[in-house]
mmCIF file of C-alpha atoms and ligand atoms in Angstrom:
data_model
loop_
_atom_site.group_PDB
_atom_site.id
_atom_site.type_symbol
_atom_site.label_atom_id
_atom_site.label_comp_id
_atom_site.label_asym_id
_atom_site.label_seq_id
_atom_site.Cartn_x
_atom_site.Cartn_y
_atom_site.Cartn_z
ATOM 1 C CA MET F 1 -15.472 -19.168 -10.632
ATOM 2 C CA PRO F 2 -15.079 -15.328 -9.869
ATOM 3 C CA ILE F 3 -14.762 -13.827 -6.429
ATOM 4 C CA LYS F 4 -17.550 -11.346 -6.106
ATOM 5 C CA THR F 5 -17.172 -8.551 -3.346
ATOM 6 C CA TRP F 6 -18.451 -5.238 -2.820
ATOM 7 C CA LEU F 7 -15.098 -3.988 -4.202
ATOM 8 C CA THR F 8 -15.254 -6.008 -7.350
ATOM 9 C CA GLU F 9 -18.646 -4.953 -7.948
ATOM 10 C CA THR F 10 -18.310 -1.146 -7.077
ATOM 11 C CA LEU F 11 -14.895 -0.559 -8.960
ATOM 12 C CA GLY F 12 -15.761 -3.058 -11.899
ATOM 13 C CA ILE F 13 -12.692 -5.208 -11.380
ATOM 14 C CA ARG F 14 -12.469 -9.093 -11.555
ATOM 15 C CA VAL F 15 -9.992 -9.826 -8.635
ATOM 16 C CA PRO F 16 -10.686 -8.041 -5.433
ATOM 17 C CA ILE F 17 -6.954 -7.042 -5.020
ATOM 18 C CA VAL F 18 -5.677 -3.278 -4.956
ATOM 19 C CA GLN F 19 -2.023 -2.356 -5.566
ATOM 20 C CA GLY F 20 -0.950 -0.287 -2.633
ATOM 21 C CA GLY F 21 0.374 3.203 -3.216
ATOM 22 C CA MET F 22 4.146 2.916 -3.422
ATOM 23 C CA GLN F 23 6.563 5.889 -3.683
ATOM 24 C CA TRP F 24 8.705 5.572 -6.798
ATOM 25 C CA VAL F 25 7.011 2.289 -7.606
ATOM 26 C CA GLY F 26 3.523 3.341 -8.700
ATOM 27 C CA VAL F 27 4.017 4.439 -12.165
ATOM 28 C CA ALA F 28 1.911 3.875 -15.421
ATOM 29 C CA GLU F 29 3.712 0.443 -16.166
ATOM 30 C CA LEU F 30 3.037 -1.081 -12.909
ATOM 31 C CA ALA F 31 -0.617 0.460 -12.394
ATOM 32 C CA SER F 32 -1.856 -0.494 -15.987
ATOM 33 C CA ALA F 33 -0.316 -3.941 -15.596
ATOM 34 C CA VAL F 34 -2.168 -4.524 -12.560
ATOM 35 C CA SER F 35 -5.470 -3.283 -13.926
ATOM 36 C CA ASN F 36 -5.049 -5.302 -17.118
ATOM 37 C CA ALA F 37 -4.496 -8.292 -14.942
ATOM 38 C CA GLY F 38 -7.899 -7.752 -13.219
ATOM 39 C CA GLY F 39 -6.892 -5.904 -10.185
ATOM 40 C CA LEU F 40 -6.900 -2.006 -9.323
ATOM 41 C CA GLY F 41 -3.576 -0.640 -10.303
ATOM 42 C CA ILE F 42 -2.636 2.632 -8.472
ATOM 43 C CA LEU F 43 -0.524 5.554 -9.567
ATOM 44 C CA THR F 44 1.218 7.064 -6.566
ATOM 45 C CA ALA F 45 0.779 11.193 -6.804
ATOM 46 C CA LEU F 46 3.817 12.017 -5.068
ATOM 47 C CA THR F 47 5.951 10.007 -7.106
ATOM 48 C CA GLN F 48 5.414 12.710 -9.749
ATOM 49 C CA PRO F 49 7.427 16.052 -9.296
ATOM 50 C CA SER F 50 4.430 18.037 -9.808
ATOM 51 C CA PRO F 51 0.351 18.020 -10.625
ATOM 52 C CA ASP F 52 1.055 18.516 -14.123
ATOM 53 C CA ALA F 53 3.491 15.699 -14.228
ATOM 54 C CA LEU F 54 0.744 13.575 -12.325
ATOM 55 C CA ARG F 55 -1.776 14.670 -15.128
ATOM 56 C CA LYS F 56 0.802 13.350 -17.763
ATOM 57 C CA GLU F 57 1.248 10.123 -16.006
ATOM 58 C CA ILE F 58 -2.581 9.630 -15.875
ATOM 59 C CA GLN F 59 -2.810 10.277 -19.535
ATOM 60 C CA ARG F 60 -0.076 7.645 -20.052
ATOM 61 C CA CYS F 61 -1.758 5.044 -17.911
ATOM 62 C CA LYS F 62 -5.018 5.485 -19.940
ATOM 63 C CA GLN F 63 -3.006 4.793 -22.870
ATOM 64 C CA MET F 64 -1.756 1.496 -21.433
ATOM 65 C CA THR F 65 -5.101 0.093 -19.966
ATOM 66 C CA SER F 66 -8.708 0.599 -20.721
ATOM 67 C CA LYS F 67 -9.384 -0.763 -17.260
ATOM 68 C CA PRO F 68 -10.181 1.210 -14.029
ATOM 69 C CA PHE F 69 -7.212 2.449 -12.237
ATOM 70 C CA GLY F 70 -6.644 4.660 -9.235
ATOM 71 C CA VAL F 71 -4.197 7.179 -7.607
ATOM 72 C CA ASN F 72 -2.917 7.263 -4.177
ATOM 73 C CA ILE F 73 -2.208 10.542 -2.278
ATOM 74 C CA THR F 74 -0.348 10.156 1.054
ATOM 75 C CA LEU F 75 -0.435 13.115 3.319
ATOM 76 C CA LEU F 76 2.507 12.765 5.796
ATOM 77 C CA PRO F 77 5.539 14.929 7.024
ATOM 78 C CA SER F 78 7.526 15.581 3.940
ATOM 79 C CA MET F 79 10.759 17.431 3.119
ATOM 80 C CA THR F 80 9.723 18.526 -0.264
ATOM 81 C CA LEU F 81 5.859 19.498 -0.202
ATOM 82 C CA LYS F 82 3.906 22.349 1.058
ATOM 83 C CA PRO F 83 0.365 21.843 2.850
ATOM 84 C CA GLY F 84 -1.400 23.386 -0.175
ATOM 85 C CA ASP F 85 0.366 20.929 -2.609
ATOM 86 C CA TYR F 86 -2.169 17.965 -1.929
ATOM 87 C CA ALA F 87 -5.303 19.987 -3.036
ATOM 88 C CA LEU F 88 -3.309 20.643 -6.327
ATOM 89 C CA TYR F 89 -2.566 17.093 -6.803
ATOM 90 C CA ALA F 90 -6.051 15.915 -6.161
ATOM 91 C CA GLN F 91 -7.405 18.692 -8.530
ATOM 92 C CA ALA F 92 -5.297 16.962 -11.215
ATOM 93 C CA ILE F 93 -6.760 13.562 -10.367
ATOM 94 C CA ILE F 94 -10.422 15.019 -10.438
ATOM 95 C CA ASP F 95 -9.597 16.869 -13.727
ATOM 96 C CA GLU F 96 -8.249 13.657 -15.611
ATOM 97 C CA GLY F 97 -11.436 11.920 -14.560
ATOM 98 C CA VAL F 98 -9.938 9.376 -12.297
ATOM 99 C CA LYS F 99 -12.754 7.444 -10.317
ATOM 100 C CA VAL F 100 -10.854 6.033 -7.318
ATOM 101 C CA VAL F 101 -8.407 7.516 -5.023
ATOM 102 C CA GLU F 102 -6.516 5.990 -2.181
ATOM 103 C CA THR F 103 -5.812 8.385 0.481
ATOM 104 C CA ALA F 104 -3.698 7.914 3.555
ATOM 105 C CA GLY F 105 -1.870 9.690 6.296
ATOM 106 C CA ASN F 106 -2.472 12.734 8.606
ATOM 107 C CA ASN F 107 -5.561 15.267 8.694
ATOM 108 C CA PRO F 108 -7.046 13.952 5.338
ATOM 109 C CA GLY F 109 -10.424 15.664 5.803
ATOM 110 C CA PRO F 110 -9.897 18.456 3.134
ATOM 111 C CA VAL F 111 -8.660 16.181 0.466
ATOM 112 C CA ILE F 112 -11.297 13.774 1.231
ATOM 113 C CA LYS F 113 -13.993 16.317 1.078
ATOM 114 C CA GLN F 114 -12.534 17.788 -2.215
ATOM 115 C CA LEU F 115 -12.594 14.279 -3.797
ATOM 116 C CA LYS F 116 -16.123 13.326 -2.498
ATOM 117 C CA GLU F 117 -17.624 16.587 -3.936
ATOM 118 C CA ALA F 118 -16.297 15.614 -7.334
ATOM 119 C CA GLY F 119 -17.877 12.147 -7.214
ATOM 120 C CA VAL F 120 -14.682 10.262 -6.565
ATOM 121 C CA THR F 121 -14.822 6.766 -4.753
ATOM 122 C CA VAL F 122 -12.214 7.215 -1.759
ATOM 123 C CA ILE F 123 -10.440 4.124 -0.309
ATOM 124 C CA HIS F 124 -8.835 5.507 2.935
ATOM 125 C CA LYS F 125 -5.857 3.629 4.176
ATOM 126 C CA CYS F 126 -5.359 3.860 8.157
ATOM 127 C CA THR F 127 -3.421 1.995 10.653
ATOM 128 C CA SER F 128 -5.893 2.065 13.723
ATOM 129 C CA ILE F 129 -9.570 1.621 14.438
ATOM 130 C CA ARG F 130 -9.892 5.355 15.865
ATOM 131 C CA HIS F 131 -8.921 6.550 12.633
ATOM 132 C CA ALA F 132 -10.940 4.340 10.436
ATOM 133 C CA LEU F 133 -13.895 5.468 12.252
ATOM 134 C CA SER F 134 -12.908 9.132 11.776
ATOM 135 C CA ALA F 135 -12.611 8.551 8.156
ATOM 136 C CA GLN F 136 -15.923 6.734 8.060
ATOM 137 C CA LYS F 137 -17.494 10.025 9.435
ATOM 138 C CA LEU F 138 -15.850 11.926 6.702
ATOM 139 C CA GLY F 139 -17.664 9.965 4.228
ATOM 140 C CA VAL F 140 -15.043 7.818 2.612
ATOM 141 C CA ASP F 141 -16.485 4.752 0.708
ATOM 142 C CA CYS F 142 -14.274 2.139 1.772
ATOM 143 C CA LEU F 143 -11.418 1.611 4.495
ATOM 144 C CA SER F 144 -7.927 0.117 3.878
ATOM 145 C CA ILE F 145 -6.928 -1.356 7.305
ATOM 146 C CA ASP F 146 -3.302 -1.466 7.478
ATOM 147 C CA GLY F 147 -1.899 -3.837 10.076
ATOM 148 C CA PHE F 148 1.615 -3.682 11.649
ATOM 149 C CA GLU F 149 2.968 -6.110 9.178
ATOM 150 C CA ALA F 150 3.010 -3.662 6.420
ATOM 151 C CA ALA F 151 5.653 -1.765 4.558
ATOM 152 C CA GLY F 152 5.816 2.137 5.040
ATOM 153 C CA HIS F 153 4.129 4.041 7.629
ATOM 154 C CA VAL F 154 2.654 1.840 10.153
ATOM 155 C CA GLY F 155 1.348 4.205 12.619
ATOM 156 C CA GLU F 156 2.327 4.129 16.426
ATOM 157 C CA ALA F 157 -0.066 1.505 17.859
ATOM 158 C CA ASP F 158 1.638 -1.753 16.610
ATOM 159 C CA VAL F 159 -1.482 -3.786 16.132
ATOM 160 C CA GLY F 160 -1.480 -6.600 13.684
ATOM 161 C CA THR F 161 -3.724 -7.196 10.787
ATOM 162 C CA LEU F 162 -5.741 -10.068 12.412
ATOM 163 C CA ILE F 163 -6.967 -8.081 15.225
ATOM 164 C CA LEU F 164 -7.591 -4.969 13.124
ATOM 165 C CA LEU F 165 -9.769 -6.880 10.575
ATOM 166 C CA ALA F 166 -11.741 -8.619 13.195
ATOM 167 C CA LYS F 167 -12.388 -5.320 15.089
ATOM 168 C CA ALA F 168 -13.198 -3.514 11.625
ATOM 169 C CA LYS F 169 -15.774 -5.978 10.931
ATOM 170 C CA LYS F 170 -17.561 -5.358 14.335
ATOM 171 C CA VAL F 171 -17.349 -1.582 14.432
ATOM 172 C CA LEU F 172 -17.389 -0.356 11.138
ATOM 173 C CA THR F 173 -20.636 0.241 8.755
ATOM 174 C CA ILE F 174 -18.718 0.639 5.531
ATOM 175 C CA PRO F 175 -16.692 -2.000 3.666
ATOM 176 C CA PHE F 176 -13.059 -2.404 4.206
ATOM 177 C CA ILE F 177 -10.013 -4.077 2.668
ATOM 178 C CA ALA F 178 -7.135 -5.597 4.331
ATOM 179 C CA SER F 179 -3.595 -4.334 4.037
ATOM 180 C CA GLY F 180 -0.459 -5.398 5.599
ATOM 181 C CA GLY F 181 0.973 -9.073 5.253
ATOM 182 C CA MET F 182 -1.372 -9.789 2.110
ATOM 183 C CA ALA F 183 0.868 -11.549 -0.659
ATOM 184 C CA ASP F 184 -0.726 -14.825 -1.431
ATOM 185 C CA GLY F 185 -4.161 -16.574 -1.635
ATOM 186 C CA ARG F 186 -4.092 -18.008 1.754
ATOM 187 C CA SER F 187 -3.463 -14.235 3.048
ATOM 188 C CA VAL F 188 -6.326 -12.973 0.945
ATOM 189 C CA ALA F 189 -8.739 -15.713 1.957
ATOM 190 C CA ALA F 190 -8.142 -15.276 5.687
ATOM 191 C CA ALA F 191 -8.807 -11.535 5.035
ATOM 192 C CA LEU F 192 -11.912 -12.225 3.350
ATOM 193 C CA ALA F 193 -12.826 -14.713 6.155
ATOM 194 C CA LEU F 194 -12.309 -11.763 8.661
ATOM 195 C CA GLY F 195 -14.857 -9.526 6.838
ATOM 196 C CA ALA F 196 -12.894 -7.706 4.273
ATOM 197 C CA VAL F 197 -14.006 -7.201 0.566
ATOM 198 C CA GLY F 198 -10.660 -7.694 -0.752
ATOM 199 C CA ALA F 199 -6.990 -7.100 -0.160
ATOM 200 C CA ASN F 200 -4.214 -4.410 -0.691
ATOM 201 C CA MET F 201 -0.886 -5.469 -1.691
ATOM 202 C CA GLY F 202 2.246 -3.334 -1.843
ATOM 203 C CA THR F 203 5.473 -5.514 -1.515
ATOM 204 C CA ARG F 204 4.078 -8.348 -3.551
ATOM 205 C CA PHE F 205 3.600 -6.070 -6.543
ATOM 206 C CA MET F 206 6.876 -4.513 -5.972
ATOM 207 C CA CYS F 207 8.451 -7.709 -6.829
ATOM 208 C CA THR F 208 6.415 -8.507 -10.211
ATOM 209 C CA ALA F 209 7.949 -8.454 -13.675
ATOM 210 C CA GLU F 210 6.250 -5.179 -14.440
ATOM 211 C CA SER F 211 7.303 -3.328 -11.326
ATOM 212 C CA PRO F 212 9.583 -0.538 -12.471
ATOM 213 C CA ILE F 213 12.459 -1.233 -9.719
ATOM 214 C CA HIS F 214 15.897 -2.766 -10.574
ATOM 215 C CA HIS F 215 15.630 -6.539 -10.727
ATOM 216 C CA ASP F 216 18.377 -6.948 -8.100
ATOM 217 C CA ILE F 217 15.993 -5.443 -5.497
ATOM 218 C CA LYS F 218 13.201 -7.742 -6.537
ATOM 219 C CA LEU F 219 15.770 -10.620 -5.900
ATOM 220 C CA GLN F 220 16.609 -9.052 -2.436
ATOM 221 C CA ILE F 221 12.601 -9.216 -1.600
ATOM 222 C CA VAL F 222 12.575 -12.917 -2.921
ATOM 223 C CA LYS F 223 15.695 -13.631 -0.401
ATOM 224 C CA GLY F 224 14.096 -11.578 2.391
ATOM 225 C CA THR F 225 12.225 -13.105 5.380
ATOM 226 C CA GLU F 226 9.912 -11.980 7.865
ATOM 227 C CA ASN F 227 12.868 -10.919 10.098
ATOM 228 C CA ASP F 228 14.389 -8.523 7.392
ATOM 229 C CA THR F 229 12.569 -5.428 8.130
ATOM 230 C CA ALA F 230 13.324 -2.548 10.662
ATOM 231 C CA LEU F 231 11.183 0.352 11.868
ATOM 232 C CA MET F 232 12.571 3.973 11.650
ATOM 233 C CA LEU F 233 11.385 7.371 12.634
ATOM 234 C CA ARG F 234 9.861 5.953 15.770
ATOM 235 C CA SER F 235 11.053 8.907 17.899
ATOM 236 C CA PHE F 236 9.337 11.479 15.587
ATOM 237 C CA LYS F 237 5.851 9.539 15.741
ATOM 238 C CA ASN F 238 6.133 8.813 11.913
ATOM 239 C CA THR F 239 7.174 5.288 12.264
ATOM 240 C CA ALA F 240 7.872 3.549 8.939
ATOM 241 C CA ARG F 241 8.831 -0.096 8.224
ATOM 242 C CA ILE F 242 11.739 -0.473 5.622
ATOM 243 C CA TYR F 243 14.079 -3.116 4.485
ATOM 244 C CA LYS F 244 16.681 -3.800 7.226
ATOM 245 C CA ASN F 245 19.984 -2.565 5.650
ATOM 246 C CA LYS F 246 22.965 -0.525 7.195
ATOM 247 C CA ILE F 247 21.250 2.639 6.494
ATOM 248 C CA ALA F 248 18.408 1.514 8.550
ATOM 249 C CA ASP F 249 20.908 0.452 11.219
ATOM 250 C CA GLN F 250 22.408 3.994 11.243
ATOM 251 C CA VAL F 251 19.007 5.859 11.481
ATOM 252 C CA THR F 252 17.955 3.536 14.441
ATOM 253 C CA ALA F 253 21.121 3.864 16.317
ATOM 254 C CA ILE F 254 20.802 7.660 16.078
ATOM 255 C CA GLU F 255 17.480 7.605 17.343
ATOM 256 C CA LYS F 256 18.330 5.287 20.108
ATOM 257 C CA ARG F 257 20.847 7.758 21.569
ATOM 258 C CA GLY F 258 17.822 9.836 22.413
ATOM 259 C CA GLY F 259 17.306 13.670 21.792
ATOM 260 C CA ALA F 260 17.504 13.244 17.920
ATOM 261 C CA GLU F 261 16.167 15.930 15.850
ATOM 262 C CA PHE F 262 14.773 15.070 12.425
ATOM 263 C CA LYS F 263 17.563 17.003 10.630
ATOM 264 C CA ASP F 264 19.962 14.299 12.306
ATOM 265 C CA VAL F 265 18.691 11.495 10.383
ATOM 266 C CA ALA F 266 17.070 13.739 7.289
ATOM 267 C CA ALA F 267 20.106 12.850 4.761
ATOM 268 C CA LEU F 268 19.841 9.404 5.631
ATOM 269 C CA VAL F 269 16.097 8.588 5.255
ATOM 270 C CA SER F 270 15.269 11.085 2.333
ATOM 271 C CA GLY F 271 13.030 9.735 -0.335
ATOM 272 C CA ALA F 272 15.434 11.007 -3.082
ATOM 273 C CA ARG F 273 18.218 8.936 -1.787
ATOM 274 C CA GLY F 274 15.778 5.942 -1.570
ATOM 275 C CA LYS F 275 14.786 6.359 -5.028
ATOM 276 C CA THR F 276 18.530 5.424 -6.035
ATOM 277 C CA VAL F 277 18.165 2.111 -4.701
ATOM 278 C CA TYR F 278 15.362 1.168 -7.086
ATOM 279 C CA GLU F 279 17.443 2.857 -9.966
ATOM 280 C CA ALA F 280 20.872 1.328 -9.165
ATOM 281 C CA GLY F 281 19.959 -1.770 -7.731
ATOM 282 C CA ASP F 282 22.021 -1.368 -4.741
ATOM 283 C CA SER F 283 19.941 -2.268 -1.544
ATOM 284 C CA GLU F 284 22.446 -0.397 0.670
ATOM 285 C CA ALA F 285 22.065 3.000 -1.089
ATOM 286 C CA GLY F 286 19.335 4.464 1.053
ATOM 287 C CA VAL F 287 16.008 3.394 2.882
ATOM 288 C CA TRP F 288 13.473 1.503 0.921
ATOM 289 C CA SER F 289 10.029 0.086 2.212
ATOM 290 C CA SER F 290 9.451 -3.353 2.363
ATOM 291 C CA GLY F 291 6.740 -5.279 4.539
ATOM 292 C CA GLN F 292 7.055 -8.518 6.501
ATOM 293 C CA SER F 293 5.275 -10.300 3.738
ATOM 294 C CA MET F 294 8.571 -10.758 2.095
ATOM 295 C CA ALA F 295 8.458 -14.173 3.973
ATOM 296 C CA LEU F 296 5.668 -15.322 1.415
ATOM 297 C CA ILE F 297 7.294 -14.018 -1.632
ATOM 298 C CA ASP F 298 9.527 -16.374 -3.593
ATOM 299 C CA ASP F 299 9.101 -15.381 -7.077
ATOM 300 C CA VAL F 300 8.907 -12.499 -9.839
ATOM 301 C CA PRO F 301 5.830 -13.317 -11.819
ATOM 302 C CA THR F 302 4.091 -11.069 -14.086
ATOM 303 C CA CYS F 303 0.817 -9.429 -12.686
ATOM 304 C CA GLU F 304 -1.358 -11.472 -14.905
ATOM 305 C CA ALA F 305 0.397 -14.629 -13.498
ATOM 306 C CA MET F 306 0.314 -13.657 -10.043
ATOM 307 C CA LEU F 307 -3.354 -12.374 -9.886
ATOM 308 C CA ALA F 308 -4.558 -15.606 -11.624
ATOM 309 C CA LYS F 309 -2.549 -17.663 -9.194
ATOM 310 C CA ILE F 310 -3.894 -15.840 -6.224
ATOM 311 C CA GLU F 311 -7.496 -15.875 -7.484
ATOM 312 C CA GLY F 312 -7.199 -19.890 -7.855
ATOM 313 C CA GLU F 313 -5.451 -20.351 -4.339
ATOM 314 C CA VAL F 314 -8.324 -18.231 -2.833
ATOM 315 C CA GLU F 315 -11.054 -20.390 -4.272
ATOM 316 C CA GLN F 316 -9.528 -23.520 -3.400
ATOM 317 C CA ILE F 317 -8.883 -22.329 0.209
ATOM 318 C CA ILE F 318 -12.363 -21.183 0.714
ATOM 319 C CA GLY F 319 -13.853 -24.188 -0.913
ATOM 320 C CA GLY F 320 -11.665 -26.468 1.293
ATOM 321 C CA LEU F 321 -12.665 -24.754 4.494
ATOM 322 C CA GLY F 322 -16.250 -25.551 3.624
ATOM 323 C CA SER F 323 -15.443 -29.446 4.043
ATOM 324 C CA LEU F 324 -14.428 -28.939 7.630
ATOM 325 C CA VAL F 325 -18.043 -28.347 8.468
ATOM 326 C CA VAL F 326 -19.662 -31.571 8.737
ATOM 327 C CA PRO F 327 -23.409 -32.499 9.678
ATOM 328 C CA ALA F 328 -23.592 -32.821 13.559
ATOM 329 C CA ALA F 329 -24.651 -36.600 13.407
ATOM 330 C CA SER F 330 -21.328 -37.554 11.783
ATOM 331 C CA ALA F 331 -19.269 -34.995 13.971
ATOM 332 C CA ARG F 332 -16.820 -36.857 16.410
ATOM 333 C CA LEU F 333 -17.089 -35.614 20.089
HETATM 334 P P1 NAD M 1 10.743 12.784 2.102
HETATM 335 O O1 NAD M 1 12.009 12.523 1.278
HETATM 336 O O2 NAD M 1 10.033 13.907 2.015
HETATM 337 O O3 NAD M 1 11.073 12.007 3.706
HETATM 338 C C1 NAD M 1 11.593 10.835 3.933
HETATM 339 C C2 NAD M 1 10.844 10.168 5.120
HETATM 340 O O4 NAD M 1 10.919 11.273 6.121
HETATM 341 C C3 NAD M 1 9.366 9.985 4.930
HETATM 342 O O5 NAD M 1 8.980 8.816 5.636
HETATM 343 C C4 NAD M 1 8.698 11.234 5.439
HETATM 344 O O6 NAD M 1 7.677 10.977 5.992
HETATM 345 C C5 NAD M 1 9.617 11.567 6.632
HETATM 346 N N1 NAD M 1 9.675 12.809 6.995
HETATM 347 C C6 NAD M 1 9.882 13.889 6.207
HETATM 348 N N2 NAD M 1 9.872 15.123 7.019
HETATM 349 C C7 NAD M 1 9.837 14.715 8.323
HETATM 350 C C8 NAD M 1 9.872 15.396 9.615
HETATM 351 N N3 NAD M 1 9.820 16.568 9.760
HETATM 352 N N4 NAD M 1 9.527 14.549 10.810
HETATM 353 C C9 NAD M 1 9.426 13.200 10.643
HETATM 354 N N5 NAD M 1 9.552 12.618 9.611
HETATM 355 C C10 NAD M 1 9.591 13.285 8.407
HETATM 356 O O7 NAD M 1 9.691 11.545 1.466
HETATM 357 P P2 NAD M 1 9.614 10.741 0.096
HETATM 358 O O8 NAD M 1 9.947 9.501 0.133
HETATM 359 O O9 NAD M 1 9.956 11.777 -0.953
HETATM 360 O O10 NAD M 1 7.929 10.737 -0.013
HETATM 361 C C11 NAD M 1 7.289 12.135 -0.143
HETATM 362 C C12 NAD M 1 6.033 11.811 0.748
HETATM 363 O O11 NAD M 1 5.298 10.596 0.421
HETATM 364 C C13 NAD M 1 6.633 11.855 2.207
HETATM 365 O O12 NAD M 1 5.144 12.344 2.810
HETATM 366 C C14 NAD M 1 6.286 10.288 2.467
HETATM 367 O O13 NAD M 1 5.958 10.080 3.752
HETATM 368 C C15 NAD M 1 5.108 9.943 1.717
HETATM 369 N N6 NAD M 1 5.282 8.532 1.438
HETATM 370 C C16 NAD M 1 4.219 7.715 0.507
HETATM 371 C C17 NAD M 1 4.394 6.447 0.191
HETATM 372 C C18 NAD M 1 3.032 5.891 -0.640
HETATM 373 O O14 NAD M 1 3.092 4.744 -0.854
HETATM 374 N N7 NAD M 1 2.475 6.715 -1.329
HETATM 375 C C19 NAD M 1 5.326 5.700 0.744
HETATM 376 C C20 NAD M 1 6.231 6.365 1.399
HETATM 377 C C21 NAD M 1 6.191 7.714 1.614
#
């Protein structure tokens, strides 16, 4: 029996699961595979070197799926982008007729306005209730509530998904999906119980057959546990959760010394260097994002097999929970 939520109905997808925006990972091969499997695939805008390259990637994705897919734009400190670049990427998305965008990061107001004026459905990802309320005021359609377990930029407040979702249900008036720690049917069922209309998954999709990263990195994720991540860029208030490797140790050691400037770590943390991890399959070549959900990942399935499995698990878990509620007369005191 299909799971029906605001997300499936509004986006026209079968499974209430969105593939998170992931630098160097969110390309047409993966996004189309997720959409073809019934979820919402997401291209990462900034993985493309220019707005024109993004236009071509959107066109390529359209050739690979007839199902809806979205694009992620993340607005965070960058070594390569100028502030005006985001509007140009957003315009490329609008011009290519993409109907859903995942925004994330700092000062998203202008990009959200640009997308909403063009009739795009906006899912804004944020790591705090304060930012969720601001985005709601800016007119986004849905929030992606990103707990501390997540990969990538986790914010500075260190609040886990469990608390954030329950609080979101209390204070938000628009729908929200769960992000951070989502990797199997059990986590998705829990998110739905907490009031979410679906889940966002990043690390889980990195570790699928269609994910464009080197197989050895997928095996590293399979081996990884909840203790194999590190937090970098804390001292610059731009905290990111990454895989705990030697480069992560070097960066955190520099930050711990105190008084570090960004230029002291720039060469170590650069995305261009991180990209070589995925290309060469050398997990020590640079920094790369990974969430605590590695603990729950033990295979490299196709997106189709993975989403079908999660769908079945969610159904079974939600159905099973119903049997815990017994008529008052037969309940034991
Ligand atoms: P990059 O090489 O420009 O920067 C590498 C890291 O350093 C990023 O975490 C970035 O936020 C951080 N950084 C850059 N300048 C900084 C500064 N002055 N102070 C503090 N931190 C700084 O990044 P990239 O890997 O090429 O990615 C490009 C952009 O996409 C960045 O803004 C990055 O944060 C963002 N991003 C997006 C996703 C996604 O899933 N969409 C994932 C990771 C990063």
